[in-house]
Coordinates of N, CA and C in Angstrom, one line a residue:
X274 N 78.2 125.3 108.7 CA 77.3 124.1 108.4 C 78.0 123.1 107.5
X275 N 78.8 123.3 106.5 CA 79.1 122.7 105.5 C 80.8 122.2 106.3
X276 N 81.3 122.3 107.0 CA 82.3 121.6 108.0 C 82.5 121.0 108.5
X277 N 80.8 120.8 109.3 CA 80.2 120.2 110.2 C 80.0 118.5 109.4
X278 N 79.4 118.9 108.1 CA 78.9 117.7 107.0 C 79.9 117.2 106.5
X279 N 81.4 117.8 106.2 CA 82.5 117.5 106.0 C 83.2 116.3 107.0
X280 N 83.4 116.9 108.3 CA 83.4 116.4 109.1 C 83.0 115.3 109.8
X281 N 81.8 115.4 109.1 CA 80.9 114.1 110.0 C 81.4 112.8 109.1
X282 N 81.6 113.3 107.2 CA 81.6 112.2 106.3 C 82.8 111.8 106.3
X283 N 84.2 112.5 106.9 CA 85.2 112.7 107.2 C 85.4 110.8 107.6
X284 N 84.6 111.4 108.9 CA 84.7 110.7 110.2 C 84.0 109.0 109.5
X285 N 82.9 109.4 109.1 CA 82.0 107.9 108.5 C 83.1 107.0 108.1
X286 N 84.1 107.6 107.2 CA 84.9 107.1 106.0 C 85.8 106.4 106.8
X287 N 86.4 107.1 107.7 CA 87.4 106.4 108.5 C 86.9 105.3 109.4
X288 N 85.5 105.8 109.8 CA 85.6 103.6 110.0 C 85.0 103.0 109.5
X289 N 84.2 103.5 108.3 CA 84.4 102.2 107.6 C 85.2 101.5 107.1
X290 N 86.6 102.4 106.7 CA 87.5 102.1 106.4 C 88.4 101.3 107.2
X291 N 88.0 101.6 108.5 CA 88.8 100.9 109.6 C 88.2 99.4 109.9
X292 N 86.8 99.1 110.1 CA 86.1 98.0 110.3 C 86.4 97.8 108.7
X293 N 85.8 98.1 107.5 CA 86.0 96.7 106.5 C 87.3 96.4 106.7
X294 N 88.8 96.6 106.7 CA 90.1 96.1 106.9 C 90.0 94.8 107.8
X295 N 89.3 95.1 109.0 CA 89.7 94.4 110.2 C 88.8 93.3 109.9
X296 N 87.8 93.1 109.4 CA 86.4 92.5 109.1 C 86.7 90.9 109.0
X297 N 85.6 90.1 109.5 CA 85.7 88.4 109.0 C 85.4 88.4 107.6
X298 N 86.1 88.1 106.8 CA 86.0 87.6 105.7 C 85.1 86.6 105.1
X299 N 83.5 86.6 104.8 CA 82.8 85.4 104.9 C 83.0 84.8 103.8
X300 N 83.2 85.9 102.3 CA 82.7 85.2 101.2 C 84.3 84.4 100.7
X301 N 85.0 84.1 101.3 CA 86.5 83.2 100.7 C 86.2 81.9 100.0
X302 N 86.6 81.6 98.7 CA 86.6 80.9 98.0 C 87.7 80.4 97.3
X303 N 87.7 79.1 97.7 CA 89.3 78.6 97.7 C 89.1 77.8 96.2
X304 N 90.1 78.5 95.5 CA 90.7 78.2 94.0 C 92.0 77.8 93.3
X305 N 92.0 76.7 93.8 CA 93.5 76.3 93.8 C 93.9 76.2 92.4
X306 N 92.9 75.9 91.8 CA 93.6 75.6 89.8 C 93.9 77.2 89.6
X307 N 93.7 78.4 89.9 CA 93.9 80.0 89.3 C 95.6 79.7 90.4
X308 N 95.4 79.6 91.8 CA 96.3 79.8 92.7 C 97.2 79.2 92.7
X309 N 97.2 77.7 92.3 CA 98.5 76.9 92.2 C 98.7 76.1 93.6
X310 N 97.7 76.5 94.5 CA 97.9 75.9 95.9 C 96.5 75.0 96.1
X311 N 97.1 73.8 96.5 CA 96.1 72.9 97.4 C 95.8 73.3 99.2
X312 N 94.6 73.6 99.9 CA 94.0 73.6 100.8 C 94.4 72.7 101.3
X313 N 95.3 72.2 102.4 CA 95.4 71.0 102.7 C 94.3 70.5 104.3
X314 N 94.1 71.9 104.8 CA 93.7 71.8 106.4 C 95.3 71.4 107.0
X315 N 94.8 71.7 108.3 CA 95.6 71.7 109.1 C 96.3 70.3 109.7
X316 N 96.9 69.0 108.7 CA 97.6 68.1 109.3 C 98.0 67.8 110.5
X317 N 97.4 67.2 111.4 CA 98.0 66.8 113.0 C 99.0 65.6 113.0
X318 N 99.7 65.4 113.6 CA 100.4 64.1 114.1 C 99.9 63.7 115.4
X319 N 100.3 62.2 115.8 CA 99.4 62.0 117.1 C 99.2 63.0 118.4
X320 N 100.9 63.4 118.5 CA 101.1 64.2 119.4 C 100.3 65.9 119.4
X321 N 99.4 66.0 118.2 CA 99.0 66.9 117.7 C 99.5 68.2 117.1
X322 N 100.7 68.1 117.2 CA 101.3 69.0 116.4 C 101.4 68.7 114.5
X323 N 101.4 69.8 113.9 CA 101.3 70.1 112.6 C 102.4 68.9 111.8
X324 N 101.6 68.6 110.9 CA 102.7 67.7 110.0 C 103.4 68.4 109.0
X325 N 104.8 68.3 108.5 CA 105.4 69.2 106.8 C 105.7 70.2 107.6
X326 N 106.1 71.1 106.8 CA 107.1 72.2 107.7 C 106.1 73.3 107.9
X327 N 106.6 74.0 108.6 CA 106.2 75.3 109.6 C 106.6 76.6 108.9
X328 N 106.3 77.3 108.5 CA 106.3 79.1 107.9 C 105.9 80.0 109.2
X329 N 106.5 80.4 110.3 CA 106.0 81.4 111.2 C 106.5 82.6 110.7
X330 N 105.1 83.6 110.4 CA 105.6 84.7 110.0 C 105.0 86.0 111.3
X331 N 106.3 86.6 111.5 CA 105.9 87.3 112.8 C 105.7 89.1 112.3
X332 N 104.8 89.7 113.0 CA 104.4 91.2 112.7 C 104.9 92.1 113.3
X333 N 105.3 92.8 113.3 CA 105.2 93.8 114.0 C 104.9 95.4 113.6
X334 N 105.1 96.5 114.1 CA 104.4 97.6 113.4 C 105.1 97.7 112.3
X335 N 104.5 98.1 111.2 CA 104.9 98.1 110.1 C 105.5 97.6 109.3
X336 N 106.0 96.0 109.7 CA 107.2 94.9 109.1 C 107.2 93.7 109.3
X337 N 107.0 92.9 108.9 CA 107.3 91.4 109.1 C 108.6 90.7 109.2
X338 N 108.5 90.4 109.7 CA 110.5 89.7 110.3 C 111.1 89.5 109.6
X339 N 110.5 88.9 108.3 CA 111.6 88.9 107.2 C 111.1 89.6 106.2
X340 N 111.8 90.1 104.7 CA 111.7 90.2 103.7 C 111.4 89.4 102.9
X341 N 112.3 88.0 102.9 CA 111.7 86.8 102.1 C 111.6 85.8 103.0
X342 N 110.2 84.6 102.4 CA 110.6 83.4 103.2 C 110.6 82.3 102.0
X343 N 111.1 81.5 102.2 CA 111.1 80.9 101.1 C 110.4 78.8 101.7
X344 N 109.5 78.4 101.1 CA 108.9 77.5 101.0 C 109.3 76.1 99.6
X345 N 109.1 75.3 99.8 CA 109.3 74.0 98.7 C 108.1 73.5 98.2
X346 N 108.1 74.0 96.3 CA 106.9 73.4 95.9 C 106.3 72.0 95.5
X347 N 104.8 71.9 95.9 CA 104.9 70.8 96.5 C 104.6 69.6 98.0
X348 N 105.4 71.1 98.6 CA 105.4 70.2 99.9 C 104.9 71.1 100.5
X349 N 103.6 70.0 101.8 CA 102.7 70.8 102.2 C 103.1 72.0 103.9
X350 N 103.1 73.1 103.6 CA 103.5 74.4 104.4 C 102.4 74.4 105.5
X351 N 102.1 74.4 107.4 CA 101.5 75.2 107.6 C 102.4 76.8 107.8
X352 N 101.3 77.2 107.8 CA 101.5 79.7 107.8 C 101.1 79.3 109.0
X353 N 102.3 80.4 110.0 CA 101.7 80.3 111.4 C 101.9 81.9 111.4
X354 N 100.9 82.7 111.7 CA 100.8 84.3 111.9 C 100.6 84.6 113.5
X355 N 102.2 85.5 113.5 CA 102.3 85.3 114.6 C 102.0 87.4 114.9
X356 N 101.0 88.1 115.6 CA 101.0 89.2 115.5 C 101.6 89.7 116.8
X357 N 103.0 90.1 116.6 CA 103.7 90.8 117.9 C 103.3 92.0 118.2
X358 N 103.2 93.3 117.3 CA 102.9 94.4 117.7 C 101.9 95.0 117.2
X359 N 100.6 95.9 117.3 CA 100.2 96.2 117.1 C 98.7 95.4 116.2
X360 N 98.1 95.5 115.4 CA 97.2 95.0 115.1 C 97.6 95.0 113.5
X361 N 97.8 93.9 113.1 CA 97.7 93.2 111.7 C 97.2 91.8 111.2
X362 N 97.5 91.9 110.2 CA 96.8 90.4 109.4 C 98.1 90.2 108.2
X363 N 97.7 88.8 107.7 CA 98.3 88.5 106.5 C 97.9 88.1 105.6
X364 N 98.2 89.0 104.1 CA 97.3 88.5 103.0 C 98.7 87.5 101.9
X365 N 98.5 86.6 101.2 CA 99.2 86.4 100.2 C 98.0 85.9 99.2
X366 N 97.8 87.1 98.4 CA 96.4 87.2 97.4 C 96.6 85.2 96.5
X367 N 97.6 85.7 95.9 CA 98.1 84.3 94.9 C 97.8 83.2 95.0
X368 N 97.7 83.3 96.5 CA 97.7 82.0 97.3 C 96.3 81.4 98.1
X369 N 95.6 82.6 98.2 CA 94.1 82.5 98.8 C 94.5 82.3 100.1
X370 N 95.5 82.7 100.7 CA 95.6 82.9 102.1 C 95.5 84.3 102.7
X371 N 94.7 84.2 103.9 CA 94.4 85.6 104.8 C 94.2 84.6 106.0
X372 N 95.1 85.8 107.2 CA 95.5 84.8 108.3 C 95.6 86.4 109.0
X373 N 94.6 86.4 110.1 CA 94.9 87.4 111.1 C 95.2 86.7 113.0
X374 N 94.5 87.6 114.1 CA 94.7 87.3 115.2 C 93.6 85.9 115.7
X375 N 92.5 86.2 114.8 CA 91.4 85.3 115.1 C 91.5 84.0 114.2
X376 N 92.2 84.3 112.9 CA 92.3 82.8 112.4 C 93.6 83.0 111.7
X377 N 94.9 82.7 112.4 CA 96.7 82.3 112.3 C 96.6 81.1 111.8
X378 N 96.4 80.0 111.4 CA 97.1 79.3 111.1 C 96.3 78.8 109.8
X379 N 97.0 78.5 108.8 CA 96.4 77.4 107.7 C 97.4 76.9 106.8
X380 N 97.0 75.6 106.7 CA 97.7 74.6 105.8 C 97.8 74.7 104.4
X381 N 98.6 74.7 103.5 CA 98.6 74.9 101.9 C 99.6 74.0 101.0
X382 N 99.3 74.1 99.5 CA 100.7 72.5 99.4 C 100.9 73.6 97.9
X383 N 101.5 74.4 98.3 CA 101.9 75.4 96.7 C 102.5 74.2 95.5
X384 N 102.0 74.7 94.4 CA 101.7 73.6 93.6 C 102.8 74.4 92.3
X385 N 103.1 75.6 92.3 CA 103.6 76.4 91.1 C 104.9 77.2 92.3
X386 N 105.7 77.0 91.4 CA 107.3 77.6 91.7 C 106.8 79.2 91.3
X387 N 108.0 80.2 92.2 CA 107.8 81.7 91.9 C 107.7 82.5 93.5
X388 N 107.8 83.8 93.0 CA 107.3 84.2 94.1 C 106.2 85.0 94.3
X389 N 105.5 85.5 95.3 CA 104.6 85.6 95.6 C 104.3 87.2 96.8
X390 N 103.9 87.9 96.5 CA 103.6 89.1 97.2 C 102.7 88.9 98.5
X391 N 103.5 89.3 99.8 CA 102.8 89.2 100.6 C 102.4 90.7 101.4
X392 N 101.0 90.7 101.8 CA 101.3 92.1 102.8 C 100.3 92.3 103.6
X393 N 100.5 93.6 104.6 CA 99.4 93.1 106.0 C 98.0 93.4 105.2
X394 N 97.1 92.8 105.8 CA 95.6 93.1 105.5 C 94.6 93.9 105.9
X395 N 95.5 94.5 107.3 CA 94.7 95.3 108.0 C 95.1 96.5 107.7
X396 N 94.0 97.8 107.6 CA 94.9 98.9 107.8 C 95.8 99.0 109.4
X397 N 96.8 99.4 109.1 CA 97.4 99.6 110.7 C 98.3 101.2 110.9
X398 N 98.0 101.7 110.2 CA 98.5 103.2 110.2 C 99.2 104.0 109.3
X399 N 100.1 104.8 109.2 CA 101.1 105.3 108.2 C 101.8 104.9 107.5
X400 N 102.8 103.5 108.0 CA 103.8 102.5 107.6 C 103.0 100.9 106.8
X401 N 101.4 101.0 106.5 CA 100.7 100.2 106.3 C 101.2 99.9 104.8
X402 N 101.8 100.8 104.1 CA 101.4 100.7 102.7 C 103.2 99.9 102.2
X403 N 103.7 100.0 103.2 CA 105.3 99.3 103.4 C 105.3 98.2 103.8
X404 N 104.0 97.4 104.6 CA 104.5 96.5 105.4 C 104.1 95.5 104.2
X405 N 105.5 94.8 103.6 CA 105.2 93.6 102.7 C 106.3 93.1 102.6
X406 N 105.9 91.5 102.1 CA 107.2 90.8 101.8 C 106.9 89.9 100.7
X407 N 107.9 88.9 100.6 CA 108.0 88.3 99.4 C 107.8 86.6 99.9
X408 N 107.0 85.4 99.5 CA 107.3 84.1 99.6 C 107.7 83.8 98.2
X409 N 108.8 83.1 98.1 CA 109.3 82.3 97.4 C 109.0 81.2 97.5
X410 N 108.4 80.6 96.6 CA 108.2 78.7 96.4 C 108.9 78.4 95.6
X411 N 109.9 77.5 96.0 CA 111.4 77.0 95.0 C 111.3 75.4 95.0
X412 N 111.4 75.6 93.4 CA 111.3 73.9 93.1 C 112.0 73.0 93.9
X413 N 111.2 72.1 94.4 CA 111.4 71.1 95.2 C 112.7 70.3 94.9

């Protein structure tokens, strides 16, 4: 009987654990004076493509393409999250960005030099606690 209850709470834990990871994020509140980044939205040009430079950061199981990426502070970055394998997201806490499969792209104008801890948001398996990287914002 008491295995059964083990079991069951076992089982609870792991998806909750699995749905909060994956979850829409409602309550985000963007704080650029703690963060050092301006919200810019998404800049179009006529042709509709993004204005200021482009950051694609691509996933895959357990790694992101690069180790570092490095950005100019200042000048306004879109984050393009690109998820190649498996199921991930991208957090850079510092920065108040989270960017998964349902919302990749967002505009930001890093305002403070440094670097910055980046890493996936979703649980995605055994290699989850490895997958991170570094952005650098280097004075302009």
């Amino acid at each position: 009987m008491m295995k059964k209850y083990l079991l069951i709470g076992m089982t609870t834990a792991m998806l909750v654990l699995t749905t909060a990871c994956g979850g829409q994020g409602g309550g985000n509140t963007n704080s650029s004076q703690q963060s050092g980044v301006t919200d810019t939205g998404v800049a179009t040009s006529e042709n509709g493509a993004a204005s200021g430079e482009q950051l694609v950061v691509k996933a895959t199981n357990y790694a992101f393409d690069q180790k570092e990426y490095h950005v100019k502070k200042g000048q306004p970055v879109t984050i393009v999250f690109q998820n190649e394998e498996g199921n991930h997201g991208l957090a850079i806490p510092a920065l108040n960005v989270k960017l998964d499969s349902s919302n990749s792209t967002m505009t930001v104008t890093p305002e403070q030099a440094g670097q910055f801890d980046m890493a996936c948001s979703i649980m995605c398996g055994s290699g989850h606690s490895t997958m991170v990287a570094k952005l650098i914002v280097d004075e302009a």
